[in-house]
PDB file of C-alpha atoms and ligand atoms in Angstrom:
ATOM      1  CA  MET D  23       0.000   0.000   0.000  1.00  0.00           C
ATOM      2  CA  GLU D  24       1.182   3.517  -0.788  1.00  0.00           C
ATOM      3  CA  HIS D  25       1.796   6.067   1.920  1.00  0.00           C
ATOM      4  CA  ASP D  26       2.456   9.754   1.829  1.00  0.00           C
ATOM      5  CA  VAL D  27       6.211  10.020   1.308  1.00  0.00           C
ATOM      6  CA  SER D  28       6.194  13.820   1.168  1.00  0.00           C
ATOM      7  CA  ASP D  29       7.690  13.970   4.655  1.00  0.00           C
ATOM      8  CA  PRO D  30       6.635  11.205   7.006  1.00  0.00           C
ATOM      9  CA  VAL D  31       9.245  12.316   9.535  1.00  0.00           C
ATOM     10  CA  ARG D  32       7.574  15.674  10.159  1.00  0.00           C
ATOM     11  CA  THR D  33       4.649  14.190  11.988  1.00  0.00           C
ATOM     12  CA  ARG D  34       2.691  16.330  14.412  1.00  0.00           C
ATOM     13  CA  HIS D  35       1.079  13.721  16.626  1.00  0.00           C
ATOM     14  CA  GLY D  36       3.552  10.851  16.772  1.00  0.00           C
ATOM     15  CA  LEU D  37       3.447   8.422  19.693  1.00  0.00           C
ATOM     16  CA  ILE D  38       6.198   6.243  21.119  1.00  0.00           C
ATOM     17  CA  THR D  39       5.033   3.124  22.954  1.00  0.00           C
ATOM     18  CA  GLY D  40       7.375   1.412  25.396  1.00  0.00           C
ATOM     19  CA  ALA D  41       9.095   4.752  25.947  1.00  0.00           C
ATOM     20  CA  GLY D  42      10.688   3.430  29.150  1.00  0.00           C
ATOM     21  CA  GLY D  43      12.765   0.878  27.211  1.00  0.00           C
ATOM     22  CA  GLN D  44      16.177   1.283  25.619  1.00  0.00           C
ATOM     23  CA  LEU D  45      14.910   1.803  22.073  1.00  0.00           C
ATOM     24  CA  GLY D  46      12.030   3.945  23.349  1.00  0.00           C
ATOM     25  CA  HIS D  47      14.544   6.281  25.019  1.00  0.00           C
ATOM     26  CA  ALA D  48      16.597   6.567  21.836  1.00  0.00           C
ATOM     27  CA  LEU D  49      13.469   7.225  19.759  1.00  0.00           C
ATOM     28  CA  ALA D  50      12.397   9.998  22.127  1.00  0.00           C
ATOM     29  CA  GLU D  51      15.730  11.724  21.455  1.00  0.00           C
ATOM     30  CA  VAL D  52      15.478  11.384  17.682  1.00  0.00           C
ATOM     31  CA  PHE D  53      11.759  12.297  17.548  1.00  0.00           C
ATOM     32  CA  PRO D  54      11.477  15.017  20.222  1.00  0.00           C
ATOM     33  CA  GLU D  55       8.068  16.079  18.888  1.00  0.00           C
ATOM     34  CA  ALA D  56       6.588  12.600  19.437  1.00  0.00           C
ATOM     35  CA  ARG D  57       4.717  11.826  22.662  1.00  0.00           C
ATOM     36  CA  PRO D  58       6.548   9.161  24.677  1.00  0.00           C
ATOM     37  CA  LEU D  59       4.196   6.757  26.485  1.00  0.00           C
ATOM     38  CA  THR D  60       5.484   4.366  29.118  1.00  0.00           C
ATOM     39  CA  ARG D  61       3.660   1.209  30.167  1.00  0.00           C
ATOM     40  CA  VAL D  62       1.874   3.212  32.912  1.00  0.00           C
ATOM     41  CA  GLU D  63       0.456   5.606  30.310  1.00  0.00           C
ATOM     42  CA  TRP D  64      -0.520   2.866  27.835  1.00  0.00           C
ATOM     43  CA  ASP D  65      -0.307  -0.795  28.704  1.00  0.00           C
ATOM     44  CA  VAL D  66      -0.493  -2.100  25.153  1.00  0.00           C
ATOM     45  CA  THR D  67      -2.188  -5.332  26.205  1.00  0.00           C
ATOM     46  CA  PHE D  68      -5.241  -3.040  26.391  1.00  0.00           C
ATOM     47  CA  PRO D  69      -6.757  -1.061  23.501  1.00  0.00           C
ATOM     48  CA  PRO D  70      -5.477   2.507  23.047  1.00  0.00           C
ATOM     49  CA  PRO D  71      -6.635   4.918  25.746  1.00  0.00           C
ATOM     50  CA  GLU D  72      -9.759   6.881  24.840  1.00  0.00           C
ATOM     51  CA  GLY D  73      -9.065  10.009  22.789  1.00  0.00           C
ATOM     52  CA  LEU D  74      -5.473   9.141  21.902  1.00  0.00           C
ATOM     53  CA  ASP D  75      -4.605  11.280  18.888  1.00  0.00           C
ATOM     54  CA  ALA D  76      -1.804  10.084  16.617  1.00  0.00           C
ATOM     55  CA  ASP D  77      -0.705  10.268  12.998  1.00  0.00           C
ATOM     56  CA  LEU D  78       2.250   7.893  13.517  1.00  0.00           C
ATOM     57  CA  VAL D  79       3.032   5.172  16.054  1.00  0.00           C
ATOM     58  CA  LEU D  80       6.619   4.234  16.882  1.00  0.00           C
ATOM     59  CA  HIS D  81       5.790   0.957  18.572  1.00  0.00           C
ATOM     60  CA  ALA D  82       8.747   0.036  20.801  1.00  0.00           C
ATOM     61  CA  ALA D  83       6.761  -1.668  23.585  1.00  0.00           C
ATOM     62  CA  ALA D  84       7.482  -5.382  23.749  1.00  0.00           C
ATOM     63  CA  TRP D  85       8.035  -8.387  25.975  1.00  0.00           C
ATOM     64  CA  THR D  86      11.798  -8.788  25.455  1.00  0.00           C
ATOM     65  CA  ASN D  87      12.598 -11.372  28.127  1.00  0.00           C
ATOM     66  CA  VAL D  88      13.612 -14.232  25.814  1.00  0.00           C
ATOM     67  CA  ASP D  89      13.939 -16.870  28.550  1.00  0.00           C
ATOM     68  CA  GLY D  90      10.844 -15.627  30.386  1.00  0.00           C
ATOM     69  CA  ALA D  91       8.782 -16.104  27.220  1.00  0.00           C
ATOM     70  CA  GLU D  92       9.469 -19.867  27.409  1.00  0.00           C
ATOM     71  CA  ASP D  93       7.899 -19.971  30.880  1.00  0.00           C
ATOM     72  CA  ASP D  94       4.949 -17.722  30.064  1.00  0.00           C
ATOM     73  CA  PRO D  95       4.365 -17.651  26.295  1.00  0.00           C
ATOM     74  CA  GLN D  96       0.791 -16.431  26.688  1.00  0.00           C
ATOM     75  CA  SER D  97       1.821 -13.267  28.515  1.00  0.00           C
ATOM     76  CA  ALA D  98       4.599 -12.697  25.969  1.00  0.00           C
ATOM     77  CA  ALA D  99       2.047 -13.070  23.154  1.00  0.00           C
ATOM     78  CA  ALA D 100      -0.386 -10.719  24.903  1.00  0.00           C
ATOM     79  CA  VAL D 101       2.250  -7.964  24.832  1.00  0.00           C
ATOM     80  CA  ASN D 102       3.933  -8.714  21.511  1.00  0.00           C
ATOM     81  CA  VAL D 103       1.004  -9.839  19.365  1.00  0.00           C
ATOM     82  CA  GLY D 104      -1.923  -8.253  21.220  1.00  0.00           C
ATOM     83  CA  GLY D 105       0.048  -5.044  21.776  1.00  0.00           C
ATOM     84  CA  THR D 106       0.915  -4.749  18.093  1.00  0.00           C
ATOM     85  CA  LEU D 107      -2.718  -5.363  17.114  1.00  0.00           C
ATOM     86  CA  HIS D 108      -3.757  -2.577  19.477  1.00  0.00           C
ATOM     87  CA  ALA D 109      -1.099  -0.218  18.086  1.00  0.00           C
ATOM     88  CA  ALA D 110      -2.239  -1.010  14.531  1.00  0.00           C
ATOM     89  CA  SER D 111      -5.878  -0.445  15.526  1.00  0.00           C
ATOM     90  CA  LEU D 112      -5.156   3.293  15.607  1.00  0.00           C
ATOM     91  CA  GLY D 113      -5.202   3.021  11.798  1.00  0.00           C
ATOM     92  CA  VAL D 114      -2.173   5.262  11.216  1.00  0.00           C
ATOM     93  CA  PRO D 115       1.334   4.431   9.905  1.00  0.00           C
ATOM     94  CA  LEU D 116       3.241   2.264  12.333  1.00  0.00           C
ATOM     95  CA  VAL D 117       6.919   1.483  12.796  1.00  0.00           C
ATOM     96  CA  THR D 118       7.463  -1.717  14.742  1.00  0.00           C
ATOM     97  CA  TRP D 119      10.648  -3.571  15.613  1.00  0.00           C
ATOM     98  CA  SER D 120      11.209  -7.270  15.188  1.00  0.00           C
ATOM     99  CA  THR D 121      14.127  -9.565  15.781  1.00  0.00           C
ATOM    100  CA  ASP D 122      16.816 -11.827  14.369  1.00  0.00           C
ATOM    101  CA  TYR D 123      15.287 -14.509  16.649  1.00  0.00           C
ATOM    102  CA  VAL D 124      12.583 -15.118  14.010  1.00  0.00           C
ATOM    103  CA  PHE D 125      15.324 -17.178  12.274  1.00  0.00           C
ATOM    104  CA  ASP D 126      16.637 -20.594  13.329  1.00  0.00           C
ATOM    105  CA  GLY D 127      20.307 -19.785  12.743  1.00  0.00           C
ATOM    106  CA  ALA D 128      21.003 -22.669  10.360  1.00  0.00           C
ATOM    107  CA  LYS D 129      22.491 -20.345   7.701  1.00  0.00           C
ATOM    108  CA  ARG D 130      26.130 -19.265   7.719  1.00  0.00           C
ATOM    109  CA  THR D 131      25.628 -16.219   5.516  1.00  0.00           C
ATOM    110  CA  PRO D 132      23.557 -13.198   6.531  1.00  0.00           C
ATOM    111  CA  TYR D 133      19.782 -13.511   6.683  1.00  0.00           C
ATOM    112  CA  VAL D 134      17.964 -11.278   4.184  1.00  0.00           C
ATOM    113  CA  GLU D 135      14.316 -10.238   4.153  1.00  0.00           C
ATOM    114  CA  SER D 136      13.220 -13.041   1.773  1.00  0.00           C
ATOM    115  CA  ASP D 137      14.666 -15.832   3.968  1.00  0.00           C
ATOM    116  CA  ALA D 138      11.978 -17.979   5.569  1.00  0.00           C
ATOM    117  CA  PRO D 139      11.552 -17.343   9.302  1.00  0.00           C
ATOM    118  CA  SER D 140      11.597 -20.356  11.586  1.00  0.00           C
ATOM    119  CA  PRO D 141      11.845 -19.237  15.197  1.00  0.00           C
ATOM    120  CA  LEU D 142      13.412 -21.600  17.736  1.00  0.00           C
ATOM    121  CA  GLY D 143      11.686 -20.209  20.811  1.00  0.00           C
ATOM    122  CA  ALA D 144       8.526 -18.645  22.174  1.00  0.00           C
ATOM    123  CA  TYR D 145       9.847 -15.067  22.020  1.00  0.00           C
ATOM    124  CA  GLY D 146      10.703 -15.385  18.309  1.00  0.00           C
ATOM    125  CA  ARG D 147       7.304 -16.950  17.618  1.00  0.00           C
ATOM    126  CA  THR D 148       5.454 -14.080  19.294  1.00  0.00           C
ATOM    127  CA  LYS D 149       7.536 -11.545  17.363  1.00  0.00           C
ATOM    128  CA  LEU D 150       6.811 -13.304  14.079  1.00  0.00           C
ATOM    129  CA  HIS D 151       3.078 -13.227  14.843  1.00  0.00           C
ATOM    130  CA  ALA D 152       3.503  -9.567  15.812  1.00  0.00           C
ATOM    131  CA  GLU D 153       4.888  -8.852  12.336  1.00  0.00           C
ATOM    132  CA  ALA D 154       1.650 -10.209  10.872  1.00  0.00           C
ATOM    133  CA  ALA D 155      -0.373  -8.202  13.402  1.00  0.00           C
ATOM    134  CA  ALA D 156       1.221  -4.919  12.326  1.00  0.00           C
ATOM    135  CA  GLY D 157      -1.091  -4.609   9.324  1.00  0.00           C
ATOM    136  CA  ASP D 158      -0.625  -2.947   5.951  1.00  0.00           C
ATOM    137  CA  LEU D 159       0.501   0.501   7.118  1.00  0.00           C
ATOM    138  CA  ALA D 160       3.667  -0.754   8.780  1.00  0.00           C
ATOM    139  CA  TRP D 161       7.414  -0.642   8.504  1.00  0.00           C
ATOM    140  CA  ILE D 162       8.652  -3.788  10.249  1.00  0.00           C
ATOM    141  CA  VAL D 163      12.273  -3.305  11.224  1.00  0.00           C
ATOM    142  CA  ARG D 164      14.118  -6.484  12.164  1.00  0.00           C
ATOM    143  CA  SER D 165      17.227  -5.759  14.195  1.00  0.00           C
ATOM    144  CA  SER D 166      19.523  -7.688  16.517  1.00  0.00           C
ATOM    145  CA  TRP D 167      21.332  -7.706  19.868  1.00  0.00           C
ATOM    146  CA  LEU D 168      20.214  -4.189  20.891  1.00  0.00           C
ATOM    147  CA  PHE D 169      22.159  -2.202  23.456  1.00  0.00           C
ATOM    148  CA  GLY D 170      22.147   1.373  24.705  1.00  0.00           C
ATOM    149  CA  PRO D 171      22.951   3.508  27.744  1.00  0.00           C
ATOM    150  CA  THR D 172      19.640   2.764  29.522  1.00  0.00           C
ATOM    151  CA  SER D 173      17.574  -0.272  30.510  1.00  0.00           C
ATOM    152  CA  HIS D 174      18.695  -3.918  30.611  1.00  0.00           C
ATOM    153  CA  ASN D 175      21.175  -5.004  27.973  1.00  0.00           C
ATOM    154  CA  PHE D 176      24.376  -6.982  27.464  1.00  0.00           C
ATOM    155  CA  VAL D 177      26.704  -3.950  27.607  1.00  0.00           C
ATOM    156  CA  ARG D 178      25.337  -2.776  30.945  1.00  0.00           C
ATOM    157  CA  THR D 179      25.413  -6.324  32.336  1.00  0.00           C
ATOM    158  CA  MET D 180      29.051  -6.816  31.261  1.00  0.00           C
ATOM    159  CA  LEU D 181      30.072  -3.458  32.731  1.00  0.00           C
ATOM    160  CA  ARG D 182      28.509  -4.482  36.057  1.00  0.00           C
ATOM    161  CA  LEU D 183      30.051  -7.967  36.031  1.00  0.00           C
ATOM    162  CA  GLY D 184      33.388  -6.620  34.814  1.00  0.00           C
ATOM    163  CA  ALA D 185      33.560  -4.260  37.784  1.00  0.00           C
ATOM    164  CA  GLU D 186      32.869  -7.168  40.195  1.00  0.00           C
ATOM    165  CA  ARG D 187      34.845 -10.089  38.760  1.00  0.00           C
ATOM    166  CA  GLU D 188      38.218 -10.974  37.285  1.00  0.00           C
ATOM    167  CA  GLU D 189      36.707 -13.387  34.779  1.00  0.00           C
ATOM    168  CA  VAL D 190      33.311 -13.730  33.113  1.00  0.00           C
ATOM    169  CA  ALA D 191      32.078 -16.797  31.175  1.00  0.00           C
ATOM    170  CA  VAL D 192      30.448 -15.759  27.908  1.00  0.00           C
ATOM    171  CA  VAL D 193      28.842 -17.723  25.059  1.00  0.00           C
ATOM    172  CA  ASP D 194      31.104 -18.064  22.026  1.00  0.00           C
ATOM    173  CA  ASP D 195      29.005 -20.162  19.622  1.00  0.00           C
ATOM    174  CA  GLN D 196      26.326 -17.623  18.699  1.00  0.00           C
ATOM    175  CA  ARG D 197      27.100 -14.960  16.089  1.00  0.00           C
ATOM    176  CA  GLY D 198      25.192 -11.763  15.469  1.00  0.00           C
ATOM    177  CA  SER D 199      25.497  -8.018  15.014  1.00  0.00           C
ATOM    178  CA  PRO D 200      25.212  -5.987  18.238  1.00  0.00           C
ATOM    179  CA  THR D 201      23.222  -2.884  17.327  1.00  0.00           C
ATOM    180  CA  TYR D 202      23.335   0.469  19.108  1.00  0.00           C
ATOM    181  CA  VAL D 203      19.814   1.811  19.696  1.00  0.00           C
ATOM    182  CA  GLY D 204      20.939   5.375  18.882  1.00  0.00           C
ATOM    183  CA  HIS D 205      21.978   4.285  15.385  1.00  0.00           C
ATOM    184  CA  LEU D 206      18.769   2.265  14.944  1.00  0.00           C
ATOM    185  CA  ALA D 207      16.572   5.159  16.086  1.00  0.00           C
ATOM    186  CA  GLU D 208      18.335   7.548  13.676  1.00  0.00           C
ATOM    187  CA  ALA D 209      17.830   5.118  10.793  1.00  0.00           C
ATOM    188  CA  THR D 210      14.078   5.072  11.475  1.00  0.00           C
ATOM    189  CA  LYS D 211      13.710   8.418   9.712  1.00  0.00           C
ATOM    190  CA  GLU D 212      15.231   6.940   6.560  1.00  0.00           C
ATOM    191  CA  ILE D 213      13.139   3.767   6.786  1.00  0.00           C
ATOM    192  CA  MET D 214       9.982   5.855   6.876  1.00  0.00           C
ATOM    193  CA  ARG D 215      10.830   7.188   3.427  1.00  0.00           C
ATOM    194  CA  LEU D 216      10.707   3.628   2.032  1.00  0.00           C
ATOM    195  CA  PRO D 217       7.555   1.662   1.122  1.00  0.00           C
ATOM    196  CA  TYR D 218       5.875  -0.230   3.959  1.00  0.00           C
ATOM    197  CA  GLY D 219       7.286  -3.713   4.513  1.00  0.00           C
ATOM    198  CA  VAL D 220       9.944  -5.736   6.328  1.00  0.00           C
ATOM    199  CA  TYR D 221      13.504  -4.367   6.529  1.00  0.00           C
ATOM    200  CA  HIS D 222      16.660  -5.793   8.056  1.00  0.00           C
ATOM    201  CA  VAL D 223      18.519  -3.004   9.865  1.00  0.00           C
ATOM    202  CA  ALA D 224      21.406  -4.059  12.101  1.00  0.00           C
ATOM    203  CA  ALA D 225      24.935  -2.859  12.802  1.00  0.00           C
ATOM    204  CA  GLY D 226      27.730  -3.574  10.369  1.00  0.00           C
ATOM    205  CA  GLY D 227      30.131  -6.402  11.224  1.00  0.00           C
ATOM    206  CA  GLU D 228      29.459  -9.514  13.286  1.00  0.00           C
ATOM    207  CA  CYS D 229      30.849 -11.215  16.374  1.00  0.00           C
ATOM    208  CA  THR D 230      30.055 -13.708  19.114  1.00  0.00           C
ATOM    209  CA  TRP D 231      28.832 -12.658  22.568  1.00  0.00           C
ATOM    210  CA  ALA D 232      32.341 -13.465  23.865  1.00  0.00           C
ATOM    211  CA  ASP D 233      33.959 -11.194  21.238  1.00  0.00           C
ATOM    212  CA  PHE D 234      31.463  -8.492  22.191  1.00  0.00           C
ATOM    213  CA  ALA D 235      32.268  -8.867  25.901  1.00  0.00           C
ATOM    214  CA  GLU D 236      36.006  -8.593  25.205  1.00  0.00           C
ATOM    215  CA  ALA D 237      35.457  -5.426  23.194  1.00  0.00           C
ATOM    216  CA  ILE D 238      33.341  -3.947  26.018  1.00  0.00           C
ATOM    217  CA  PHE D 239      36.055  -4.640  28.608  1.00  0.00           C
ATOM    218  CA  GLU D 240      38.784  -3.342  26.306  1.00  0.00           C
ATOM    219  CA  ASP D 241      36.974  -0.117  25.402  1.00  0.00           C
ATOM    220  CA  ALA D 242      35.910   0.467  29.026  1.00  0.00           C
ATOM    221  CA  GLY D 243      39.500  -0.042  30.254  1.00  0.00           C
ATOM    222  CA  LEU D 244      38.624  -3.104  32.367  1.00  0.00           C
ATOM    223  CA  ALA D 245      41.113  -5.962  32.812  1.00  0.00           C
ATOM    224  CA  THR D 246      38.345  -8.590  33.145  1.00  0.00           C
ATOM    225  CA  ARG D 247      39.056 -11.826  31.261  1.00  0.00           C
ATOM    226  CA  VAL D 248      36.469 -13.574  29.081  1.00  0.00           C
ATOM    227  CA  ARG D 249      36.176 -17.365  29.383  1.00  0.00           C
ATOM    228  CA  ARG D 250      34.648 -18.634  26.159  1.00  0.00           C
ATOM    229  CA  ILE D 251      31.893 -21.193  26.712  1.00  0.00           C
ATOM    230  CA  THR D 252      29.215 -22.850  24.588  1.00  0.00           C
ATOM    231  CA  ALA D 253      25.525 -22.021  24.723  1.00  0.00           C
ATOM    232  CA  ALA D 254      24.975 -25.554  26.054  1.00  0.00           C
ATOM    233  CA  GLU D 255      27.392 -24.850  28.944  1.00  0.00           C
ATOM    234  CA  PHE D 256      25.662 -21.545  29.673  1.00  0.00           C
ATOM    235  CA  GLY D 257      22.313 -23.357  29.740  1.00  0.00           C
ATOM    236  CA  ALA D 258      19.820 -20.574  29.009  1.00  0.00           C
ATOM    237  CA  ARG D 259      16.187 -21.716  29.070  1.00  0.00           C
ATOM    238  CA  ALA D 260      15.365 -20.466  25.564  1.00  0.00           C
ATOM    239  CA  PRO D 261      17.120 -21.837  22.488  1.00  0.00           C
ATOM    240  CA  ARG D 262      18.756 -19.095  20.421  1.00  0.00           C
ATOM    241  CA  PRO D 263      20.028 -19.093  16.822  1.00  0.00           C
ATOM    242  CA  ALA D 264      23.719 -19.974  16.439  1.00  0.00           C
ATOM    243  CA  TYR D 265      23.994 -17.472  13.594  1.00  0.00           C
ATOM    244  CA  SER D 266      21.653 -14.514  13.139  1.00  0.00           C
ATOM    245  CA  VAL D 267      23.489 -11.807  11.221  1.00  0.00           C
ATOM    246  CA  LEU D 268      20.960  -9.643   9.339  1.00  0.00           C
ATOM    247  CA  ARG D 269      21.579  -7.819   6.081  1.00  0.00           C
ATOM    248  CA  SER D 270      19.185  -6.119   3.717  1.00  0.00           C
ATOM    249  CA  GLU D 271      18.539  -7.115   0.144  1.00  0.00           C
ATOM    250  CA  LYS D 272      16.305  -4.027  -0.109  1.00  0.00           C
ATOM    251  CA  SER D 273      17.364  -0.404   0.104  1.00  0.00           C
ATOM    252  CA  ALA D 274      17.306  -0.343   3.927  1.00  0.00           C
ATOM    253  CA  PRO D 275      19.734   2.059   5.591  1.00  0.00           C
ATOM    254  CA  GLU D 276      23.116   0.629   6.575  1.00  0.00           C
ATOM    255  CA  LEU D 277      24.200   1.216  10.156  1.00  0.00           C
ATOM    256  CA  PRO D 278      27.725   1.859  11.445  1.00  0.00           C
ATOM    257  CA  HIS D 279      29.873  -1.102  12.582  1.00  0.00           C
ATOM    258  CA  TRP D 280      28.924  -2.547  15.993  1.00  0.00           C
ATOM    259  CA  ARG D 281      32.276  -1.437  17.419  1.00  0.00           C
ATOM    260  CA  GLU D 282      31.421   2.158  16.557  1.00  0.00           C
ATOM    261  CA  GLY D 283      28.034   1.678  18.233  1.00  0.00           C
ATOM    262  CA  LEU D 284      29.769   0.347  21.332  1.00  0.00           C
ATOM    263  CA  ARG D 285      32.022   3.406  21.519  1.00  0.00           C
ATOM    264  CA  ALA D 286      29.008   5.714  21.083  1.00  0.00           C
ATOM    265  CA  CYS D 287      27.215   3.905  23.905  1.00  0.00           C
ATOM    266  CA  LEU D 288      30.230   4.026  26.254  1.00  0.00           C
ATOM    267  CA  ALA D 289      30.674   7.722  25.487  1.00  0.00           C
ATOM    268  CA  ARG D 290      27.036   8.278  26.502  1.00  0.00           C
ATOM    269  CA  LEU D 291      27.736   6.412  29.742  1.00  0.00           C
ATOM    270  CA  ASP D 292      30.783   8.640  30.279  1.00  0.00           C
ATOM    271  CA  ILE D 293      33.099   5.665  30.655  1.00  0.00           C
ATOM    272  CA  LEU D 294      35.231   5.774  27.538  1.00  0.00           C
ATOM    273  CA  PRO D 295      38.797   5.887  28.922  1.00  0.00           C
TER     274      PRO D 295
HETATM  275  N1  NAP P 307      16.702  -6.138  23.008  1.00  0.00           N
HETATM  276  C1  NAP P 307      17.128  -6.740  21.897  1.00  0.00           C
HETATM  277  O1  NAP P 307      18.222  -7.317  21.839  1.00  0.00           O
HETATM  278  C2  NAP P 307      16.275  -6.723  20.661  1.00  0.00           C
HETATM  279  C3  NAP P 307      16.753  -7.319  19.496  1.00  0.00           C
HETATM  280  C4  NAP P 307      15.966  -7.274  18.348  1.00  0.00           C
HETATM  281  C5  NAP P 307      14.734  -6.651  18.374  1.00  0.00           C
HETATM  282  N2  NAP P 307      14.272  -6.106  19.528  1.00  0.00           N
HETATM  283  C6  NAP P 307      12.968  -5.467  19.518  1.00  0.00           C
HETATM  284  O2  NAP P 307      13.161  -4.071  19.637  1.00  0.00           O
HETATM  285  C7  NAP P 307      12.052  -3.473  20.324  1.00  0.00           C
HETATM  286  C8  NAP P 307      12.576  -2.635  21.481  1.00  0.00           C
HETATM  287  O3  NAP P 307      13.256  -3.487  22.388  1.00  0.00           O
HETATM  288  P1  NAP P 307      14.117  -2.925  23.590  1.00  0.00           P
HETATM  289  O4  NAP P 307      15.415  -3.619  23.556  1.00  0.00           O
HETATM  290  O5  NAP P 307      14.051  -1.424  23.647  1.00  0.00           O
HETATM  291  O6  NAP P 307      13.296  -3.525  24.819  1.00  0.00           O
HETATM  292  P2  NAP P 307      13.202  -3.039  26.329  1.00  0.00           P
HETATM  293  O7  NAP P 307      14.344  -2.187  26.713  1.00  0.00           O
HETATM  294  O8  NAP P 307      12.891  -4.269  27.103  1.00  0.00           O
HETATM  295  O9  NAP P 307      11.921  -2.108  26.276  1.00  0.00           O
HETATM  296  C9  NAP P 307      10.641  -2.602  26.071  1.00  0.00           C
HETATM  297  C10 NAP P 307       9.691  -1.654  26.736  1.00  0.00           C
HETATM  298  O10 NAP P 307       8.362  -2.171  26.546  1.00  0.00           O
HETATM  299  C11 NAP P 307       7.681  -1.969  27.749  1.00  0.00           C
HETATM  300  N3  NAP P 307       6.552  -2.863  27.886  1.00  0.00           N
HETATM  301  C12 NAP P 307       6.545  -4.184  28.222  1.00  0.00           C
HETATM  302  N4  NAP P 307       5.296  -4.627  28.316  1.00  0.00           N
HETATM  303  C13 NAP P 307       4.486  -3.561  28.031  1.00  0.00           C
HETATM  304  C14 NAP P 307       3.094  -3.384  27.975  1.00  0.00           C
HETATM  305  N5  NAP P 307       2.251  -4.387  28.227  1.00  0.00           N
HETATM  306  N6  NAP P 307       2.621  -2.152  27.652  1.00  0.00           N
HETATM  307  C15 NAP P 307       3.459  -1.125  27.408  1.00  0.00           C
HETATM  308  N7  NAP P 307       4.792  -1.232  27.477  1.00  0.00           N
HETATM  309  C16 NAP P 307       5.293  -2.447  27.762  1.00  0.00           C
HETATM  310  C17 NAP P 307       8.695  -2.221  28.837  1.00  0.00           C
HETATM  311  O11 NAP P 307       8.220  -1.617  29.994  1.00  0.00           O
HETATM  312  P3  NAP P 307       8.795  -2.004  31.437  1.00  0.00           P
HETATM  313  O12 NAP P 307      10.108  -1.287  31.494  1.00  0.00           O
HETATM  314  O13 NAP P 307       7.767  -1.489  32.361  1.00  0.00           O
HETATM  315  O14 NAP P 307       8.955  -3.499  31.453  1.00  0.00           O
HETATM  316  C18 NAP P 307       9.919  -1.534  28.261  1.00  0.00           C
HETATM  317  O15 NAP P 307       9.967  -0.189  28.620  1.00  0.00           O
HETATM  318  C19 NAP P 307      11.172  -4.653  20.741  1.00  0.00           C
HETATM  319  O16 NAP P 307      10.155  -4.804  19.792  1.00  0.00           O
HETATM  320  C20 NAP P 307      12.093  -5.842  20.694  1.00  0.00           C
HETATM  321  O17 NAP P 307      11.394  -7.044  20.468  1.00  0.00           O
HETATM  322  C21 NAP P 307      15.028  -6.108  20.669  1.00  0.00           C
END
């Protein structure tokens, strides 16, 4: 379906759902005119509050606890699928974010938009259903391994563990592209100039979680060692793809390398040595 491409970025009544999350924070910086709504202001498992006026929804609210979704898939679906249906029910253009975890990780070359999804776990399944729930007026942006200066994420966890321990055990048999939310939020403006549809938008480069942890410690000036372990040794409840690098076969914006994103994040946290 066509949309008005004259200037979708200059919206007057944009909304950000999930504004308390890491992407929600970054979106609020990039779209200062949009109204940020936290879960308290709109719990997206319920229909939109009465009288909510919007000409664009930046739908960043989601159940993102991958292991928790295995234990309670219905609650995860209520937020991810039900929440996206409610956001789409406003009947205005919607940007929604999806995940590399819609893929099973069997490939060893980057996943492109036309690759068939086949999620391994409950979280990925709810996100795939959420893509379908987004409707026809939606840009569906699949990204991966998000991190930023706020909220829960791998960078903040490693910085905490690195300050407490001499060695941290980190999974070394899953590869992806850690993506800085500031870069992803910036790219949203460009995505909104493209036709509605699914786009892969993740940082340049790829690494394992162990490589990522080493880079975090190095750039933060911490002497913490990384002990490389397998996902089986780590024993997370949810299965995760062994390989989930995303690239676009469409004209989606390309993001800076993940290492550049890491430095931007550490600079925001004021801890770049
Ligand atoms: N994190 C990743 O690695 C990753 C990777 C690929 C794609 N994504 C996707 O990117 C998007 C943004 O993720 P993120 O990393 O910014 O997640 P996040 O930091 O966990 O933020 C999600 C936000 O959604 C809110 N939320 C949860 N349930 C809600 C509800 N029922 N109603 C309203 N708000 C609710 C949370 O509120 P509370 O703070 O109150 O819980 C939180 O503020 C999501 O669609 C996610 O699936 C994430």
